CSV table of C-alpha atoms in Angstrom, one decimal:
chain,number,residue,atom,x,y,z
A,23,MET,CA,-11.4,-3.7,4.7
A,24,SER,CA,-9.6,-5.0,1.6
A,25,LYS,CA,-5.9,-5.5,1.4
A,26,VAL,CA,-5.2,-2.6,-1.0
A,27,CYS,CA,-2.7,0.2,-0.5
A,28,GLN,CA,-4.5,3.5,-0.5
A,29,ILE,CA,-1.5,5.3,-2.1
A,30,THR,CA,0.1,2.9,-4.6
A,31,GLY,CA,-2.9,0.7,-5.3
A,32,LYS,CA,-0.9,-2.5,-4.5
A,33,ARG,CA,-3.2,-5.5,-4.0
A,34,THR,CA,-3.2,-9.2,-3.4
A,35,ARG,CA,-1.5,-11.1,-6.2
A,36,VAL,CA,-2.1,-14.8,-7.1
A,37,GLY,CA,0.6,-17.3,-7.9
A,38,ASN,CA,1.7,-20.8,-7.4
A,39,ASN,CA,3.6,-22.8,-4.7
A,40,VAL,CA,6.0,-25.0,-6.6
A,41,SER,CA,7.2,-28.1,-4.9
A,42,HIS,CA,10.5,-30.0,-5.5
A,43,ALA,CA,8.5,-32.4,-7.6
A,44,ASN,CA,7.1,-29.4,-9.7
A,45,ASN,CA,3.6,-29.8,-8.3
A,46,LYS,CA,1.8,-26.5,-8.4
A,47,THR,CA,-0.8,-25.3,-5.9
A,48,LYS,CA,-2.4,-21.8,-5.8
A,49,ARG,CA,-1.3,-19.3,-3.2
A,50,LYS,CA,-1.6,-15.6,-2.5
A,51,PHE,CA,1.0,-12.9,-2.3
A,52,TYR,CA,-0.1,-10.2,0.1
A,53,PRO,CA,1.3,-6.7,0.1
A,54,ASN,CA,3.1,-5.5,3.2
A,55,LEU,CA,0.3,-3.2,4.5
A,56,GLN,CA,0.4,-1.1,7.7
A,57,LYS,CA,-2.1,1.2,9.3
A,58,LYS,CA,-0.2,4.5,9.9
A,59,LYS,CA,-1.2,7.9,11.0
A,60,PHE,CA,0.2,10.9,9.1
A,61,PHE,CA,0.0,14.6,10.0
A,62,LEU,CA,-1.4,16.6,7.1
A,63,GLU,CA,0.1,20.0,7.7
A,64,SER,CA,-2.0,21.9,5.2
A,65,GLU,CA,-5.2,20.9,7.0
A,66,GLY,CA,-3.7,20.6,10.5
A,67,VAL,CA,-5.3,17.1,11.0
A,68,TRP,CA,-4.1,13.5,11.5
A,69,VAL,CA,-5.0,11.1,8.7
A,70,GLU,CA,-4.9,7.3,9.1
A,71,LEU,CA,-4.0,5.5,6.0
A,72,LYS,CA,-3.5,1.8,5.1
A,73,VAL,CA,-0.3,2.0,3.1
A,74,SER,CA,2.4,-0.4,1.9
A,75,THR,CA,5.9,0.1,3.2
A,76,LYS,CA,7.0,1.3,-0.2
A,77,ALA,CA,4.3,4.0,0.0
A,78,MET,CA,5.7,5.0,3.4
A,79,ARG,CA,9.2,5.5,1.8
A,80,THR,CA,7.6,7.6,-0.9
A,81,ILE,CA,5.8,9.8,1.7
A,82,ASN,CA,9.1,10.3,3.5
A,83,LYS,CA,10.8,11.3,0.3
A,84,LYS,CA,8.2,13.5,-1.4
A,85,GLY,CA,6.0,14.6,1.5
A,86,LEU,CA,2.4,13.7,2.3
A,87,ASP,CA,0.7,16.5,0.4
A,88,ALA,CA,2.5,15.8,-2.9
A,89,THR,CA,2.0,12.0,-2.5
A,90,LEU,CA,-1.8,12.4,-1.9
A,91,VAL,CA,-2.1,14.7,-5.0
A,92,GLN,CA,-0.2,12.2,-7.1
A,93,ALA,CA,-2.4,9.3,-5.8
A,94,ALA,CA,-5.6,11.2,-6.5
A,95,ARG,CA,-4.4,12.0,-10.0
A,96,LYS,CA,-3.5,8.3,-10.6
A,97,GLY,CA,-6.9,7.2,-9.2
A,98,THR,CA,-5.6,4.9,-6.4
A,99,LEU,CA,-6.5,7.2,-3.5
A,100,SER,CA,-9.5,5.9,-1.5
A,101,LEU,CA,-10.4,7.8,1.6
């Protein structure tokens, strides 16, 4: 499975390691993804999502239903 957040759409970014001598080598910045089970109250089922920690904070703040609707509207939701 790819390293993409199902809610926010965060994915792996590419950048450089820069040494003291200013040598640059390619590296990857991975998002902080976690597999987490959430209870979807409207359906009465548990849903397992691969989400970033920022998305977890958003779900805690807005609720799972509202966050899923917003992610579907944005086009980042992949179930």
